[in-house]
Short mmCIF file of C-alpha atoms and ligand atoms in Angstrom, two decimals:
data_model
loop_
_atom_site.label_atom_id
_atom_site.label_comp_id
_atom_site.label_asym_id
_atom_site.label_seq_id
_atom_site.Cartn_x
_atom_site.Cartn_y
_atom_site.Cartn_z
CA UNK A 14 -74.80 -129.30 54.75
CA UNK A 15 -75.27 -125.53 54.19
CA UNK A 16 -72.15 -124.68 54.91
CA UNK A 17 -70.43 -127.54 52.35
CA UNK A 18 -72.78 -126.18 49.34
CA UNK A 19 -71.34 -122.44 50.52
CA UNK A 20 -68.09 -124.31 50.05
CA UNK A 21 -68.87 -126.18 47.53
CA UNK A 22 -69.86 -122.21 45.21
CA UNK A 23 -67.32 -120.30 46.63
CA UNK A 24 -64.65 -123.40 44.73
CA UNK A 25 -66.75 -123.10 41.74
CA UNK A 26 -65.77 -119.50 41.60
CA UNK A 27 -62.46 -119.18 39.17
CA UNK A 28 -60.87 -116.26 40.88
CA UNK A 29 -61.26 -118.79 44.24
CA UNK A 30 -59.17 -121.56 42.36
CA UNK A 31 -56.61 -119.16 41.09
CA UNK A 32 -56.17 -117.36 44.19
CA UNK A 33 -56.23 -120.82 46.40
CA UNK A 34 -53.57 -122.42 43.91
CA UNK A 35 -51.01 -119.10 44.47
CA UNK A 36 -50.46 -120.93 48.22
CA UNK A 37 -51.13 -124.36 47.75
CA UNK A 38 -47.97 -125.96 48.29
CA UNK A 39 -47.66 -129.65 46.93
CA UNK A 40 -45.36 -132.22 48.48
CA UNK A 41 -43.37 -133.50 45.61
CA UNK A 42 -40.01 -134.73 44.64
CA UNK A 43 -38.65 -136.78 47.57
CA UNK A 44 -41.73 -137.81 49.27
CA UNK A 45 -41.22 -137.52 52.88
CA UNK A 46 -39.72 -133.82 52.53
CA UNK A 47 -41.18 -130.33 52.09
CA UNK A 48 -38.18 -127.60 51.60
CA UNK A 49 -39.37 -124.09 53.49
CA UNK A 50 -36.47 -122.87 51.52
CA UNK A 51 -38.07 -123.70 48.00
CA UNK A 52 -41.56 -122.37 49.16
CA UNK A 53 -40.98 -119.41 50.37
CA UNK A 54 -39.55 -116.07 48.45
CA UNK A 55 -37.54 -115.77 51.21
CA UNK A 56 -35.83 -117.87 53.58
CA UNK A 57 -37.36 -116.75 57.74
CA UNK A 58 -37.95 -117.98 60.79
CA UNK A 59 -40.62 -120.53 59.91
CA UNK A 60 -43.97 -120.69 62.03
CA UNK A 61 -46.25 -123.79 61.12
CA UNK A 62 -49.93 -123.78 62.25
CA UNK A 63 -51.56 -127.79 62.44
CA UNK A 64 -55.13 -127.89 62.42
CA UNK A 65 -55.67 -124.06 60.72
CA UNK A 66 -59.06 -123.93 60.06
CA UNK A 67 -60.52 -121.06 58.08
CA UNK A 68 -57.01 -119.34 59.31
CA UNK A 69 -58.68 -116.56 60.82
CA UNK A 70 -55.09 -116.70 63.05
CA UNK A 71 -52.57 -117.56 60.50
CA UNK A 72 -53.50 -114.57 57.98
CA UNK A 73 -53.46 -112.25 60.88
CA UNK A 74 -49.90 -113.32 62.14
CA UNK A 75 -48.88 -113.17 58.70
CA UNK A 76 -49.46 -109.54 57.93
CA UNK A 77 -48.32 -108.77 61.38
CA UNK A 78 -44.67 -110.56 60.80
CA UNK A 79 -43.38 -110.49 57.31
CA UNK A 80 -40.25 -111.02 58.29
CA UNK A 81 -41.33 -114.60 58.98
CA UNK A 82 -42.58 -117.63 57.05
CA UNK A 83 -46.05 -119.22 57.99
CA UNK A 84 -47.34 -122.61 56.88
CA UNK A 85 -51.16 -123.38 57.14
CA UNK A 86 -51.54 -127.12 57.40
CA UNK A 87 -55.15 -128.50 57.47
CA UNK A 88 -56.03 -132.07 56.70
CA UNK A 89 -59.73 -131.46 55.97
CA UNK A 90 -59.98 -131.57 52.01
CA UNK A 91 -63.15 -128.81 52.03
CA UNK A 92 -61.53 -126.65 54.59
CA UNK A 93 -58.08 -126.39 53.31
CA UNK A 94 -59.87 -125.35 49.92
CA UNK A 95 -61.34 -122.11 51.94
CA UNK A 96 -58.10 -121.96 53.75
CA UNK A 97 -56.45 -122.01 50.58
CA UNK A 98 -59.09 -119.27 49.04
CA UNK A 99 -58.64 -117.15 52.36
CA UNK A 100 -54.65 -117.31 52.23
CA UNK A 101 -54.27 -117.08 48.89
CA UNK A 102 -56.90 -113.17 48.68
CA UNK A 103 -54.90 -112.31 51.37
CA UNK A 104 -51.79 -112.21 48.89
CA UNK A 105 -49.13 -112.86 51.40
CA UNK A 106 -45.51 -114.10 50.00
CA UNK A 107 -44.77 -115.05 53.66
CA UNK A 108 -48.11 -117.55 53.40
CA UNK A 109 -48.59 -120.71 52.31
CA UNK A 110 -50.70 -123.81 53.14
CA UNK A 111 -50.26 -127.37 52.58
CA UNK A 112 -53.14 -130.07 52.75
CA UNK A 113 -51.87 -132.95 54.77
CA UNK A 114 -51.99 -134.82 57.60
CA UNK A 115 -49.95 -132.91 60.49
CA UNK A 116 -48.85 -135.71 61.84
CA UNK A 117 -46.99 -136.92 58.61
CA UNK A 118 -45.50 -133.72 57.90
CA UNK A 119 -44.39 -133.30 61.64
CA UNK A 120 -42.96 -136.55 62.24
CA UNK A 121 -41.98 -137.63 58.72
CA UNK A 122 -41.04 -134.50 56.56
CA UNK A 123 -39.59 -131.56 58.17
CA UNK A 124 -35.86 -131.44 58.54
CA UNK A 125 -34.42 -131.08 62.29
CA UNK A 126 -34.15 -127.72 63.63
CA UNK A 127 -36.50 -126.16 61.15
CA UNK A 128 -39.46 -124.10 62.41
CA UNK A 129 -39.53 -121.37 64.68
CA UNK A 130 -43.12 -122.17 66.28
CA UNK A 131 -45.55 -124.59 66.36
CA UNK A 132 -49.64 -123.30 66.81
CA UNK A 133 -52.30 -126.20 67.75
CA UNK A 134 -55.26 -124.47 68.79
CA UNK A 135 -58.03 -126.99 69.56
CA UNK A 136 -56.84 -130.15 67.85
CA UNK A 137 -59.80 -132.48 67.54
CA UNK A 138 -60.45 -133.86 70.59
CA UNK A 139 -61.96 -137.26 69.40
CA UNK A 140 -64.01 -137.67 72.36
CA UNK A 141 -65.02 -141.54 72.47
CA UNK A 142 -62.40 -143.75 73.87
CA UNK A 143 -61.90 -145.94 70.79
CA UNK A 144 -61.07 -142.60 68.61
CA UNK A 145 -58.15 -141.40 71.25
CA UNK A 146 -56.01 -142.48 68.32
CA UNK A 147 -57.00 -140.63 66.03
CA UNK A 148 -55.80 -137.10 68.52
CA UNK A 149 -52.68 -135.86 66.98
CA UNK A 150 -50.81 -135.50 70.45
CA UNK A 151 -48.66 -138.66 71.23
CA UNK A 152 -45.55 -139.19 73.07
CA UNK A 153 -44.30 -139.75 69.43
CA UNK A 154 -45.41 -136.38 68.15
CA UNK A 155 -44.20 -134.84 71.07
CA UNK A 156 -40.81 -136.12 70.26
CA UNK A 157 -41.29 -135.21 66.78
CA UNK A 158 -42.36 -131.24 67.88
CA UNK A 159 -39.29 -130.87 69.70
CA UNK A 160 -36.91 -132.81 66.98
CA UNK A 161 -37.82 -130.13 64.47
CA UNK A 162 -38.25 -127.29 67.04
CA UNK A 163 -35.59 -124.84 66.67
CA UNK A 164 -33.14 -123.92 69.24
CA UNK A 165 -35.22 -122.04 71.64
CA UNK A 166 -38.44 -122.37 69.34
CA UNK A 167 -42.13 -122.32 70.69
CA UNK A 168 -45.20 -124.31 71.09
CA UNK A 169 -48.29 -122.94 71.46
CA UNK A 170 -51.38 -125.12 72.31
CA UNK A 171 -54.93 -124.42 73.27
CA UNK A 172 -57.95 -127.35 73.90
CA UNK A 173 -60.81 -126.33 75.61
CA UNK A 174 -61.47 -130.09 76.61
CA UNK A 175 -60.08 -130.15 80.32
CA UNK A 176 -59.36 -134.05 79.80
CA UNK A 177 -57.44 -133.70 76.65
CA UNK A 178 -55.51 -130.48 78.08
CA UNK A 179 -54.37 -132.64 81.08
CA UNK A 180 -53.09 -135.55 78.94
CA UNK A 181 -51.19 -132.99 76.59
CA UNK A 182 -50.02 -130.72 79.10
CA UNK A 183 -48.65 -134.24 80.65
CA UNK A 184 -46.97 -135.43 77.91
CA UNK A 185 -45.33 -131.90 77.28
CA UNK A 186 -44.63 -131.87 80.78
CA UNK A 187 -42.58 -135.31 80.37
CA UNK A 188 -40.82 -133.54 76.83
CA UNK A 189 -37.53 -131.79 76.87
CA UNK A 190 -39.70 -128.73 75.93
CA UNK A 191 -39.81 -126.17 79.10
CA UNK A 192 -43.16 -124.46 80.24
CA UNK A 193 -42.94 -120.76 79.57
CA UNK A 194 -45.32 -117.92 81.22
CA UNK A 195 -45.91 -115.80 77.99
CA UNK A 196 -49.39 -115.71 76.41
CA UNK A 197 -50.01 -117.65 73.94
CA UNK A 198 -50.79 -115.65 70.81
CA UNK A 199 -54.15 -117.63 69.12
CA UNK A 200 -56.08 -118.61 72.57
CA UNK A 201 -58.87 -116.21 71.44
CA UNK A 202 -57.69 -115.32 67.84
CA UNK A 203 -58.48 -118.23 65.46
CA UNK A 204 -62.05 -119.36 64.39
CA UNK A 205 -62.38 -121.46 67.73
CA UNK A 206 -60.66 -119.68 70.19
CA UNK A 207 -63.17 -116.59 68.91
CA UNK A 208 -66.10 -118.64 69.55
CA UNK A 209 -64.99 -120.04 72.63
CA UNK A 210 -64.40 -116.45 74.40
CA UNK A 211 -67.75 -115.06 73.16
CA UNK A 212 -69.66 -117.65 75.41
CA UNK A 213 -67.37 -117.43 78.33
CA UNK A 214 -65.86 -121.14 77.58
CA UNK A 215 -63.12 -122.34 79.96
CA UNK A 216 -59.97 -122.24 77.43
CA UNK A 217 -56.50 -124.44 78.41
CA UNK A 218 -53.84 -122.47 76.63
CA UNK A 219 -50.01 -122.91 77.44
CA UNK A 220 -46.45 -122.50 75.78
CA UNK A 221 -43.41 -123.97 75.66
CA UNK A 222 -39.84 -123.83 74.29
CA UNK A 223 -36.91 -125.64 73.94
CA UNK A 224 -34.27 -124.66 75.43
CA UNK A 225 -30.81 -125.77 75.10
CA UNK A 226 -29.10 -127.28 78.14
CA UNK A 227 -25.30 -126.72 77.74
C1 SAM B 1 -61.55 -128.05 66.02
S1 SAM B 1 -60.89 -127.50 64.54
C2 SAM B 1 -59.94 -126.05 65.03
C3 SAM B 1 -59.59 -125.17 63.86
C4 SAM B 1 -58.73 -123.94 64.22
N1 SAM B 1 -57.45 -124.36 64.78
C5 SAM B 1 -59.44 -123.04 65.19
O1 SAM B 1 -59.00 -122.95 66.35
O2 SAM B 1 -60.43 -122.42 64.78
C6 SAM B 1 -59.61 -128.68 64.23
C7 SAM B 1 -59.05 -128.58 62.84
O3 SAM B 1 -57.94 -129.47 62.73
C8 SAM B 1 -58.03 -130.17 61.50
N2 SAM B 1 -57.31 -131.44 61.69
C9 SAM B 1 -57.73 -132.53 62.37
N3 SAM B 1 -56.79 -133.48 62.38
C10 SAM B 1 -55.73 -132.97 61.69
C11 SAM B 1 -54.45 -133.48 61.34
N4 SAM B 1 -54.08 -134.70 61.73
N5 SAM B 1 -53.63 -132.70 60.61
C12 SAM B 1 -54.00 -131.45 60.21
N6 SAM B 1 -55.22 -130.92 60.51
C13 SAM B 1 -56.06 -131.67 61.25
C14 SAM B 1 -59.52 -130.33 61.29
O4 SAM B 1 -59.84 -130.61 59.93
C15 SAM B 1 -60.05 -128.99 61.76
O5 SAM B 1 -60.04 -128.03 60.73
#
């Protein structure tokens, strides 16, 4: 509750709005498509972050590569508000942020071939039984990861729920995407992953790419 009505001023706050609406994409004209290329200044590799919190990861990747395109997705209405605040004072042209459902956007809206890398770093886990359908990983969305996965592109996923790691690492497993031995960049970067390596908390981190079989 606290921490909605520090939301809840920090929106009130004019300079918040302004800054939050510099980023704020919104999906419009054809309404299961979002062009990188009219979003962006420039036209980059194009890294997408589902799930991205307060973006404590996705600012930090964005000042450290502007020679690449980042898109903060976060479903959460309050949170992609600060998102939007955070992304928007951090007056990035290579940032932007989109409220939406990831799912949508990753299996409806983004044209084959199109992003670079994919972050997921502790999707919800939904931990009752008759909420597993709400967890964004299905053999669907796997499909749909590696559809719009470029040529050699990346995933890079994180849980710290050993149950929900196995089923997605099994799924990815069964993908056309290829386990890959480098570290995975937000493990202990974003809000979560923080948080989860100050108290010594088991982490499940792993990334894949596609490769192309000739
Ligand atoms: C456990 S938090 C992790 C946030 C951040 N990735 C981190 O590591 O600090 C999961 C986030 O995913 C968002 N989320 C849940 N389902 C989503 C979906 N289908 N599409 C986009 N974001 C989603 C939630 O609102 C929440 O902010």
């Amino acid at each position: 509750m606290a921490r909605l009505r520090k939301a809840a001023k920090v929106w009130r706050r004019p300079e918040a709005q302004r800054a939050a609406g510099s980023v704020l994409v919104q999906p419009g004209g054809d309404v299961f498509t979002i062009d990188a290329g009219a979003i962006f200044a420039s036209r980059a590799p194009l890294e997408v972050e589902l799930g991205a919190g307060k973006g404590d990861f996705i600012v930090a990747r964005a000042a450290e590569f502007p020679d690449r395109n980042f898109l903060a997705v976060e479903l959460s209405a309050i949170v992609s508000r600060m998102l939007a605040v955070r992304c928007g004072n951090a007056d990035l042209p290579n940032l932007r942020v989109v409220r939406m459902d990831g799912r949508t956007l990753v299996n409806l809206m983004l044209a084959p071939e199109s992003v670079s890398a994919y972050h997921i770093y502790f999707p919800d886990p939904w931990p009752k039984e008759r909420h597993h359908k709400h967890r964004l990983f299905t053999p669907h969305f796997v499909a749909s990861l590696t559809r719009t996965l470029v040529e050699g592109g990346a995933l890079y996923v994180a849980t710290d729920v050993a149950e929900y790691a196995r089923e997605i690492f099994a799924m990815l497993d069964a993908s056309e995407l290829v386990a890959s031995s480098e570290p995975v960049p937000g493990q202990l970067s974003t809000g979560f992953g923080r948080k989860f390596a100050a108290s010594g908390k088991t982490v499940y981190a792993r990334a894949y790419r596609k490769t192309v079989v000739k």
